[in-house]
Amino acid sequence: MKRQIPLLITFLSGITLVIQYYVLPLNWIGKTFAGWFQAITAFAYVLAAISLFAVNGKKIRDRAPGWLYNIVLLVSLTATLYMGLICDFIGLGYPGYQPIDEGTAFDWMFQYIYNPLSATMFSLTAFFIASASFRAFKARSIESTLLLSTAFIVMIFRVPLGEYLWLKVMPDGWSISWFIDTFIMGGFNNAGQRAIQISSAIGLISVSLKIILGVERSYLGGE
Amino acid sequence: MGKPVLYVTGLADVDDIQTLAALSILSHVAKKTAEYDTSILATTSRAVTFSAAQEVVRDAFTIAGRPDSFSVESVRYISDDQFGYAAGVDGMMVREQPAANFYMGKFYAESLIFAETGYATGAIQIAGTAQANQLPFFVAACDYTLIGEELFAASAYLSGDPLQVGSLRGQDVGKAIVMVVLVLASFDATLQVLFDWSFTSYLGALLS
């Protein structure tokens, strides 16, 4: 029964959602299902929060390597919950304001702690791109040399300095941007991306059918 | 020896097929780690995915005959936030020094942050995603990459179930049909441009 009931729910939900997508008067079913999913998600967050406290609490108790970071995580989690949820609930918030409104303590945390931290992590991508490119763009074979030269053309002439140099050297009417947009990005790059997208879409349809029909069950565990 | 295996399920929730494919592969990976008595660290960025992943790993350990080896710390919810999740997983990579990193599912800008940090720790890295924009990053920084449909085919291949492996043949036939249609449609569009006449316009005129 532990296996049969989830499979039955998956089958009925899958079939219903496919039908409601094509039959417009039944669209409300999809919205209802989305609402149910939100309700399930809310309960799942309680489990996730318990897990966070259990895993990090154990590390703090055991003084595991980096246990100070676990304290930071739990303090941040508790402070954010307090500011966004409990503070308002017990009447210490800002009367007439929602916690997410501008000027509240929760908004201050979002603007001046969360946003800079996110931006810091995202900015690491620039350095990682440089190190990954250094390894990837090496002329080891004909294919990698082609990749290297194409990347060189795109990177150099997609920035204002490259375009400026091109216009200085080449005659009027010889547009490198047109060549890059039409042949490299619009031709080779587009063809490759679309090949991946089309085959992914076919794979996605295949897996969806297998899941709806109960052929693929390993995502439920126990297979 | 003795180092854990890190499994990252991506940023999407269980309503995304890529996440379900990732959970299916997680089932096989967890079973294998249990058989070799190696610890696994499965990280999730969504609460529902966390619950599902916990069941998948627990069942895999039970099937492998080592239910007592399963620990609640094997599956961890990190954060719903994209870069909070990236920071959390990166921290785990640096502290726990996993021997192998699996990145399966839907990824966005954090893909390269994961892959490069994993490369720096010296782990064997296997990635799989259908996000065409993130594939170059994984290809550059990982040892093996499942490209697009290979992510969806991997679980069927690993299961060894004839019914599932047979479905891969169906996918190949589907691709062949799409290829033929694309070639014919391109030929037809070319006729329209060159001669202002095409089979589709001819059929349209016949039907109207």
Tab-separated table of C-alpha atoms in Angstrom:
chain	number	residue	atom	x	y	z
A	1	MET	CA	0.000	0.000	0.000
A	2	LYS	CA	2.924	2.341	0.754
A	3	ARG	CA	3.886	2.070	-2.911
A	4	GLN	CA	0.436	1.747	-4.532
A	5	ILE	CA	-1.233	4.859	-3.050
A	6	PRO	CA	1.495	7.357	-4.154
A	7	LEU	CA	1.475	5.768	-7.614
A	8	LEU	CA	-2.316	6.108	-7.818
A	9	ILE	CA	-2.135	9.761	-6.694
A	10	THR	CA	0.607	10.426	-9.273
A	11	PHE	CA	-1.426	8.791	-12.049
A	12	LEU	CA	-4.641	10.645	-11.248
A	13	SER	CA	-2.879	14.000	-10.733
A	14	GLY	CA	-0.817	13.616	-13.912
A	15	ILE	CA	-3.762	12.655	-16.110
A	16	THR	CA	-5.986	15.378	-14.633
A	17	LEU	CA	-3.378	18.093	-15.112
A	18	VAL	CA	-2.768	17.054	-18.728
A	19	ILE	CA	-6.500	17.112	-19.475
A	20	GLN	CA	-7.101	20.497	-17.767
A	21	TYR	CA	-4.278	22.030	-19.813
A	22	TYR	CA	-6.041	21.256	-23.093
A	23	VAL	CA	-9.674	21.714	-21.939
A	24	LEU	CA	-10.012	25.400	-21.059
A	25	PRO	CA	-13.162	25.124	-18.881
A	26	LEU	CA	-11.214	22.742	-16.625
A	27	ASN	CA	-8.305	25.148	-16.045
A	28	TRP	CA	-9.519	25.771	-12.482
A	29	ILE	CA	-8.374	22.235	-11.572
A	30	GLY	CA	-4.760	23.187	-12.309
A	31	LYS	CA	-5.048	26.258	-10.075
A	32	THR	CA	-6.614	24.169	-7.294
A	33	PHE	CA	-3.779	21.627	-7.534
A	34	ALA	CA	-1.222	24.449	-7.368
A	35	GLY	CA	-2.913	25.679	-4.176
A	36	TRP	CA	-2.735	22.185	-2.678
A	37	PHE	CA	0.949	22.011	-3.577
A	38	GLN	CA	1.524	25.283	-1.715
A	39	ALA	CA	-0.227	23.843	1.354
A	40	ILE	CA	1.948	20.694	1.229
A	41	THR	CA	5.037	22.895	0.813
A	42	ALA	CA	4.147	24.818	3.978
A	43	PHE	CA	4.105	21.572	5.979
A	44	ALA	CA	7.336	20.415	4.324
A	45	TYR	CA	9.037	23.634	5.504
A	46	VAL	CA	8.358	22.634	9.100
A	47	LEU	CA	10.172	19.335	8.476
A	48	ALA	CA	13.015	21.171	6.727
A	49	ALA	CA	13.370	23.637	9.620
A	50	ILE	CA	13.430	20.764	12.137
A	51	SER	CA	16.165	19.123	10.060
A	52	LEU	CA	18.159	22.385	9.998
A	53	PHE	CA	17.975	22.706	13.786
A	54	ALA	CA	18.767	18.996	14.302
A	55	VAL	CA	21.785	18.864	11.950
A	56	ASN	CA	23.278	22.211	12.980
A	57	GLY	CA	22.451	21.720	16.663
A	58	LYS	CA	24.303	18.405	16.678
A	59	LYS	CA	27.351	20.023	15.072
A	60	ILE	CA	27.378	22.778	17.692
A	61	ARG	CA	26.974	20.227	20.498
A	62	ASP	CA	29.817	18.070	19.108
A	63	ARG	CA	32.027	21.126	18.408
A	64	ALA	CA	32.446	19.798	14.841
A	65	PRO	CA	34.839	21.669	12.511
A	66	GLY	CA	33.259	25.015	11.571
A	67	TRP	CA	30.668	24.844	14.378
A	68	LEU	CA	30.738	28.640	14.702
A	69	TYR	CA	29.181	28.863	11.232
A	70	ASN	CA	26.367	26.618	12.457
A	71	ILE	CA	25.698	29.075	15.280
A	72	VAL	CA	25.610	31.945	12.759
A	73	LEU	CA	23.122	29.993	10.640
A	74	LEU	CA	20.781	29.190	13.522
A	75	VAL	CA	20.938	32.727	14.938
A	76	SER	CA	20.213	34.195	11.465
A	77	LEU	CA	17.325	31.787	10.933
A	78	THR	CA	15.791	32.552	14.328
A	79	ALA	CA	16.286	36.336	13.973
A	80	THR	CA	14.699	36.369	10.493
A	81	LEU	CA	11.748	34.302	11.713
A	82	TYR	CA	11.351	36.632	14.688
A	83	MET	CA	11.437	39.792	12.568
A	84	GLY	CA	9.182	38.486	9.821
A	85	LEU	CA	6.677	36.389	11.730
A	86	ILE	CA	6.731	36.408	15.502
A	87	CYS	CA	7.485	40.120	15.992
A	88	ASP	CA	4.247	41.099	14.253
A	89	PHE	CA	2.310	38.273	15.835
A	90	ILE	CA	3.060	39.349	19.407
A	91	GLY	CA	2.392	43.019	18.635
A	92	LEU	CA	5.981	44.339	18.621
A	93	GLY	CA	6.024	45.024	14.870
A	94	TYR	CA	5.000	48.156	12.990
A	95	PRO	CA	1.245	48.734	13.345
A	96	GLY	CA	-0.391	49.093	9.940
A	97	TYR	CA	2.633	47.680	8.094
A	98	GLN	CA	3.390	44.237	6.760
A	99	PRO	CA	6.865	42.886	7.671
A	100	ILE	CA	7.904	43.093	3.997
A	101	ASP	CA	6.905	46.777	3.692
A	102	GLU	CA	9.623	49.368	3.187
A	103	GLY	CA	11.170	50.732	6.385
A	104	THR	CA	10.456	47.746	8.635
A	105	ALA	CA	13.225	45.854	10.444
A	106	PHE	CA	12.627	42.835	8.204
A	107	ASP	CA	13.035	45.036	5.119
A	108	TRP	CA	16.239	46.505	6.603
A	109	MET	CA	17.657	42.993	7.053
A	110	PHE	CA	16.696	42.178	3.463
A	111	GLN	CA	18.222	45.342	1.987
A	112	TYR	CA	21.404	45.596	4.043
A	113	ILE	CA	22.291	41.992	4.959
A	114	TYR	CA	20.640	39.599	2.523
A	115	ASN	CA	21.132	41.579	-0.712
A	116	PRO	CA	24.889	42.301	-0.196
A	117	LEU	CA	25.531	38.662	0.765
A	118	SER	CA	23.721	37.426	-2.355
A	119	ALA	CA	25.601	39.904	-4.541
A	120	THR	CA	28.898	38.746	-3.029
A	121	MET	CA	28.189	35.113	-3.893
A	122	PHE	CA	27.020	36.030	-7.393
A	123	SER	CA	30.126	38.124	-8.023
A	124	LEU	CA	32.268	35.051	-7.388
A	125	THR	CA	30.940	33.759	-10.711
A	126	ALA	CA	33.141	36.279	-12.564
A	127	PHE	CA	36.318	34.788	-11.047
A	128	PHE	CA	35.093	31.230	-11.565
A	129	ILE	CA	34.364	31.994	-15.239
A	130	ALA	CA	37.957	33.201	-15.609
A	131	SER	CA	39.454	30.058	-14.018
A	132	ALA	CA	37.111	27.684	-15.914
A	133	SER	CA	37.813	29.467	-19.211
A	134	PHE	CA	41.551	29.220	-18.604
A	135	ARG	CA	41.247	25.428	-18.420
A	136	ALA	CA	38.656	25.026	-21.180
A	137	PHE	CA	40.152	27.317	-23.821
A	138	LYS	CA	43.340	25.453	-24.643
A	139	ALA	CA	44.360	24.563	-28.187
A	140	ARG	CA	44.829	20.804	-27.671
A	141	SER	CA	42.983	19.560	-30.766
A	142	ILE	CA	41.298	20.934	-33.880
A	143	GLU	CA	37.934	21.107	-32.074
A	144	SER	CA	39.311	22.904	-29.021
A	145	THR	CA	41.252	25.315	-31.269
A	146	LEU	CA	38.017	26.140	-33.116
A	147	LEU	CA	36.309	26.702	-29.754
A	148	LEU	CA	39.167	28.893	-28.579
A	149	SER	CA	39.193	31.060	-31.717
A	150	THR	CA	35.387	31.430	-31.738
A	151	ALA	CA	35.386	32.368	-28.045
A	152	PHE	CA	38.177	34.872	-28.709
A	153	ILE	CA	36.211	36.556	-31.520
A	154	VAL	CA	32.994	36.730	-29.490
A	155	MET	CA	34.669	37.944	-26.295
A	156	ILE	CA	36.844	40.587	-27.963
A	157	PHE	CA	34.271	42.054	-30.335
A	158	ARG	CA	31.287	41.976	-27.986
A	159	VAL	CA	32.827	44.685	-25.815
A	160	PRO	CA	32.979	48.406	-26.803
A	161	LEU	CA	36.810	48.402	-26.999
A	162	GLY	CA	36.816	45.544	-29.553
A	163	GLU	CA	34.130	47.205	-31.678
A	164	TYR	CA	36.065	50.493	-31.561
A	165	LEU	CA	39.291	48.816	-32.707
A	166	TRP	CA	37.444	46.972	-35.490
A	167	LEU	CA	35.923	50.203	-36.818
A	168	LYS	CA	39.349	51.868	-36.744
A	169	VAL	CA	41.042	49.095	-38.718
A	170	MET	CA	38.388	47.744	-41.091
A	171	PRO	CA	36.597	49.608	-43.932
A	172	ASP	CA	33.096	51.033	-43.429
A	173	GLY	CA	30.266	48.530	-43.848
A	174	TRP	CA	32.267	45.549	-42.565
A	175	SER	CA	30.331	44.862	-39.381
A	176	ILE	CA	31.784	42.314	-36.956
A	177	SER	CA	28.624	42.495	-34.809
A	178	TRP	CA	26.552	41.376	-37.795
A	179	PHE	CA	28.930	38.458	-38.404
A	180	ILE	CA	28.825	37.381	-34.731
A	181	ASP	CA	25.032	37.740	-34.431
A	182	THR	CA	24.255	36.057	-37.754
A	183	PHE	CA	26.777	33.258	-38.007
A	184	ILE	CA	28.249	32.489	-34.594
A	185	MET	CA	25.378	33.221	-32.177
A	186	GLY	CA	22.476	32.910	-34.630
A	187	GLY	CA	23.957	29.987	-36.559
A	188	PHE	CA	26.296	27.569	-34.799
A	189	ASN	CA	25.302	28.511	-31.249
A	190	ASN	CA	21.566	28.493	-31.946
A	191	ALA	CA	21.742	25.164	-33.797
A	192	GLY	CA	23.595	23.514	-30.917
A	193	GLN	CA	21.278	24.943	-28.258
A	194	ARG	CA	18.153	23.944	-30.155
A	195	ALA	CA	19.428	20.396	-30.684
A	196	ILE	CA	19.849	20.076	-26.904
A	197	GLN	CA	16.474	21.680	-26.228
A	198	ILE	CA	14.583	19.464	-28.675
A	199	SER	CA	16.171	16.257	-27.385
A	200	SER	CA	15.598	17.416	-23.775
A	201	ALA	CA	11.933	18.034	-24.555
A	202	ILE	CA	11.573	14.512	-25.978
A	203	GLY	CA	13.317	13.060	-22.919
A	204	LEU	CA	11.080	15.140	-20.658
A	205	ILE	CA	7.930	13.829	-22.361
A	206	SER	CA	9.229	10.270	-22.087
A	207	VAL	CA	10.030	10.565	-18.359
A	208	SER	CA	6.730	12.322	-17.645
A	209	LEU	CA	4.819	9.472	-19.290
A	210	LYS	CA	6.857	6.889	-17.383
A	211	ILE	CA	6.152	8.662	-14.086
A	212	ILE	CA	2.428	9.110	-14.777
A	213	LEU	CA	2.051	5.466	-15.820
A	214	GLY	CA	4.075	4.209	-12.863
A	215	VAL	CA	6.881	2.669	-14.922
A	216	GLU	CA	9.521	4.955	-13.341
A	217	ARG	CA	9.225	4.672	-9.552
A	218	SER	CA	12.713	5.179	-8.216
A	219	TYR	CA	11.954	8.827	-7.288
A	220	LEU	CA	9.667	7.377	-4.596
A	221	GLY	CA	12.529	5.326	-3.188
A	222	GLY	CA	12.556	1.609	-2.619
A	223	GLU	CA	13.130	0.570	-6.248
B	1	MET	CA	39.100	6.452	1.311
B	2	GLY	CA	36.270	7.146	3.720
B	3	LYS	CA	35.327	10.459	2.131
B	4	PRO	CA	31.634	11.113	1.523
B	5	VAL	CA	29.739	11.463	-1.752
B	6	LEU	CA	27.997	14.812	-2.252
B	7	TYR	CA	24.735	14.921	-4.182
B	8	VAL	CA	23.168	18.257	-5.207
B	9	THR	CA	19.557	18.144	-6.453
B	10	GLY	CA	19.417	21.592	-8.031
B	11	LEU	CA	17.187	24.583	-7.422
B	12	ALA	CA	13.805	23.356	-8.640
B	13	ASP	CA	11.016	21.786	-6.617
B	14	VAL	CA	9.532	18.323	-7.166
B	15	ASP	CA	7.038	19.730	-9.678
B	16	ASP	CA	9.955	19.950	-12.126
B	17	ILE	CA	10.795	16.793	-14.059
B	18	GLN	CA	14.544	17.501	-13.785
B	19	THR	CA	14.258	17.252	-9.990
B	20	LEU	CA	12.346	13.968	-10.269
B	21	ALA	CA	15.057	12.643	-12.596
B	22	ALA	CA	17.647	13.790	-10.036
B	23	LEU	CA	15.792	11.935	-7.260
B	24	SER	CA	15.669	8.791	-9.393
B	25	ILE	CA	19.435	8.927	-9.935
B	26	LEU	CA	19.911	9.704	-6.225
B	27	SER	CA	18.183	6.420	-5.438
B	28	HIS	CA	20.824	4.487	-7.431
B	29	VAL	CA	23.743	6.529	-6.086
B	30	ALA	CA	22.565	6.151	-2.466
B	31	LYS	CA	22.157	2.402	-2.916
B	32	LYS	CA	25.681	2.146	-4.281
B	33	THR	CA	27.146	4.211	-1.434
B	34	ALA	CA	25.296	2.022	1.085
B	35	GLU	CA	26.698	-1.123	-0.544
B	36	TYR	CA	30.226	0.259	-0.231
B	37	ASP	CA	29.519	1.541	3.298
B	38	THR	CA	30.324	5.102	2.242
B	39	SER	CA	28.469	8.103	3.587
B	40	ILE	CA	26.365	10.289	1.316
B	41	LEU	CA	25.471	13.966	1.707
B	42	ALA	CA	22.379	14.819	-0.324
B	43	THR	CA	21.591	18.532	-0.276
B	44	THR	CA	18.313	20.128	-1.289
B	45	SER	CA	17.122	23.688	-1.750
B	46	ARG	CA	13.402	22.994	-1.477
B	47	ALA	CA	11.472	21.652	1.479
B	48	VAL	CA	9.353	19.158	-0.489
B	49	THR	CA	12.427	17.905	-2.336
B	50	PHE	CA	14.085	17.451	1.061
B	51	SER	CA	11.260	15.218	2.302
B	52	ALA	CA	11.298	13.192	-0.931
B	53	ALA	CA	15.104	12.868	-0.943
B	54	GLN	CA	15.082	11.685	2.677
B	55	GLU	CA	12.668	8.869	1.784
B	56	VAL	CA	14.667	7.958	-1.317
B	57	VAL	CA	17.982	7.705	0.570
B	58	ARG	CA	16.463	5.899	3.559
B	59	ASP	CA	14.824	3.302	1.273
B	60	ALA	CA	18.045	2.890	-0.734
B	61	PHE	CA	19.985	2.106	2.457
B	62	THR	CA	17.280	-0.372	3.517
B	63	ILE	CA	17.339	-2.143	0.154
B	64	ALA	CA	21.143	-2.323	0.297
B	65	GLY	CA	20.778	-4.123	3.640
B	66	ARG	CA	22.267	-1.306	5.735
B	67	PRO	CA	19.313	0.573	7.251
B	68	ASP	CA	21.370	1.295	10.379
B	69	SER	CA	23.937	3.205	8.287
B	70	PHE	CA	21.343	5.797	7.313
B	71	SER	CA	21.678	9.013	9.252
B	72	VAL	CA	19.311	12.003	9.259
B	73	GLU	CA	22.390	14.073	8.430
B	74	SER	CA	22.686	12.236	5.106
B	75	VAL	CA	20.005	14.470	3.590
B	76	ARG	CA	20.176	18.166	4.356
B	77	TYR	CA	17.939	21.077	3.580
B	78	ILE	CA	20.182	24.117	3.056
B	79	SER	CA	18.181	27.123	1.858
B	80	ASP	CA	15.582	28.153	-0.701
B	81	ASP	CA	17.713	31.112	-1.668
B	82	GLN	CA	19.846	30.539	-4.767
B	83	PHE	CA	23.123	31.937	-3.462
B	84	GLY	CA	22.446	30.940	0.126
B	85	TYR	CA	22.211	27.387	-1.169
B	86	ALA	CA	25.396	27.848	-3.207
B	87	ALA	CA	27.257	29.185	-0.158
B	88	GLY	CA	26.005	26.328	2.031
B	89	VAL	CA	26.987	23.603	-0.434
B	90	ASP	CA	30.372	25.236	-1.094
B	91	GLY	CA	31.018	25.298	2.646
B	92	MET	CA	30.211	21.582	2.852
B	93	MET	CA	32.588	20.859	-0.026
B	94	VAL	CA	35.436	22.689	1.658
B	95	ARG	CA	34.829	21.285	5.157
B	96	GLU	CA	33.825	17.688	4.336
B	97	GLN	CA	36.077	17.269	1.252
B	98	PRO	CA	33.777	14.842	-0.644
B	99	ALA	CA	35.467	12.354	-2.984
B	100	ALA	CA	32.728	12.654	-5.602
B	101	ASN	CA	30.244	15.419	-6.380
B	102	PHE	CA	27.004	14.840	-8.282
B	103	TYR	CA	25.090	17.834	-9.631
B	104	MET	CA	21.773	16.617	-11.029
B	105	GLY	CA	18.669	18.664	-11.755
B	106	LYS	CA	17.862	22.256	-12.604
B	107	PHE	CA	20.635	24.797	-12.157
B	108	TYR	CA	21.029	28.476	-12.859
B	109	ALA	CA	23.928	30.871	-12.185
B	110	GLU	CA	25.139	28.834	-9.194
B	111	SER	CA	26.196	25.940	-11.449
B	112	LEU	CA	29.712	27.270	-11.993
B	113	ILE	CA	30.107	28.204	-8.303
B	114	PHE	CA	29.444	24.555	-7.411
B	115	ALA	CA	31.530	23.054	-10.184
B	116	GLU	CA	34.593	25.254	-9.694
B	117	THR	CA	34.617	24.835	-5.911
B	118	GLY	CA	34.304	21.077	-6.408
B	119	TYR	CA	37.167	21.158	-8.898
B	120	ALA	CA	39.303	23.073	-6.401
B	121	THR	CA	38.685	20.392	-3.743
B	122	GLY	CA	39.871	17.714	-6.189
B	123	ALA	CA	36.644	15.694	-6.250
B	124	ILE	CA	35.450	13.611	-9.190
B	125	GLN	CA	32.509	15.537	-10.581
B	126	ILE	CA	29.482	14.322	-12.527
B	127	ALA	CA	26.823	16.806	-13.600
B	128	GLY	CA	23.516	16.490	-15.402
B	129	THR	CA	21.042	19.156	-16.429
B	130	ALA	CA	18.692	20.092	-19.226
B	131	GLN	CA	19.436	23.811	-18.774
B	132	ALA	CA	21.223	24.544	-22.051
B	133	ASN	CA	22.714	27.790	-20.687
B	134	GLN	CA	24.436	26.051	-17.773
B	135	LEU	CA	25.824	23.080	-19.712
B	136	PRO	CA	29.013	24.855	-20.876
B	137	PHE	CA	29.958	25.567	-17.263
B	138	PHE	CA	29.495	21.955	-16.248
B	139	VAL	CA	31.341	20.701	-19.324
B	140	ALA	CA	34.272	23.006	-18.520
B	141	ALA	CA	34.557	22.152	-14.824
B	142	CYS	CA	33.243	18.578	-14.416
B	143	ASP	CA	34.723	15.226	-15.386
B	144	TYR	CA	31.490	13.897	-16.881
B	145	THR	CA	28.342	15.748	-17.931
B	146	LEU	CA	24.911	14.365	-18.766
B	147	ILE	CA	23.675	16.669	-21.506
B	148	GLY	CA	19.954	17.380	-21.736
B	149	GLU	CA	18.053	14.173	-22.372
B	150	GLU	CA	20.872	12.053	-20.922
B	151	LEU	CA	19.736	13.247	-17.484
B	152	PHE	CA	16.301	11.765	-18.162
B	153	ALA	CA	17.741	8.575	-19.653
B	154	ALA	CA	20.253	7.935	-16.840
B	155	SER	CA	17.805	6.527	-14.325
B	156	ALA	CA	16.301	4.135	-16.886
B	157	TYR	CA	19.789	3.030	-17.900
B	158	LEU	CA	20.882	2.500	-14.290
B	159	SER	CA	17.712	0.584	-13.363
B	160	GLY	CA	18.416	-2.127	-15.963
B	161	ASP	CA	14.641	-2.665	-16.172
B	162	PRO	CA	13.876	-3.843	-19.758
B	163	LEU	CA	10.679	-1.785	-19.857
B	164	GLN	CA	12.538	1.410	-18.958
B	165	VAL	CA	15.538	0.692	-21.180
B	166	GLY	CA	13.066	0.022	-24.010
B	167	SER	CA	11.604	3.480	-23.513
B	168	LEU	CA	14.999	4.919	-24.461
B	169	ARG	CA	14.544	3.329	-27.868
B	170	GLY	CA	11.225	5.177	-28.083
B	171	GLN	CA	13.033	8.442	-27.334
B	172	ASP	CA	15.505	7.746	-30.147
B	173	VAL	CA	12.654	7.098	-32.588
B	174	GLY	CA	11.074	10.390	-31.449
B	175	LYS	CA	14.324	12.214	-32.159
B	176	ALA	CA	14.578	10.616	-35.608
B	177	ILE	CA	11.041	11.780	-36.431
B	178	VAL	CA	11.846	15.332	-35.280
B	179	MET	CA	15.022	15.329	-37.389
B	180	VAL	CA	13.138	14.230	-40.524
B	181	VAL	CA	10.418	16.847	-39.918
B	182	LEU	CA	13.056	19.560	-39.425
B	183	VAL	CA	14.859	18.682	-42.673
B	184	LEU	CA	11.587	18.598	-44.648
B	185	ALA	CA	10.357	21.851	-43.080
B	186	SER	CA	13.685	23.586	-43.806
B	187	PHE	CA	13.532	22.387	-47.439
B	188	ASP	CA	9.949	23.640	-47.710
B	189	ALA	CA	10.844	27.038	-46.190
B	190	THR	CA	13.779	27.328	-48.613
B	191	LEU	CA	11.461	26.627	-51.573
B	192	GLN	CA	9.172	29.417	-50.350
B	193	VAL	CA	12.056	31.910	-50.227
B	194	LEU	CA	13.611	30.899	-53.573
B	195	PHE	CA	10.532	30.273	-55.718
B	196	ASP	CA	7.731	31.892	-53.719
B	197	TRP	CA	6.110	28.461	-53.667
B	198	SER	CA	6.121	25.658	-51.095
B	199	PHE	CA	4.302	22.431	-50.354
B	200	THR	CA	2.653	23.916	-47.287
B	201	SER	CA	1.376	26.966	-49.177
B	202	TYR	CA	0.173	24.629	-51.953
B	203	LEU	CA	-1.660	22.427	-49.427
B	204	GLY	CA	-3.075	25.527	-47.734
B	205	ALA	CA	-4.424	26.777	-51.068
B	206	LEU	CA	-5.964	23.357	-51.781
B	207	LEU	CA	-7.718	23.213	-48.427
B	208	SER	CA	-9.054	26.787	-48.480
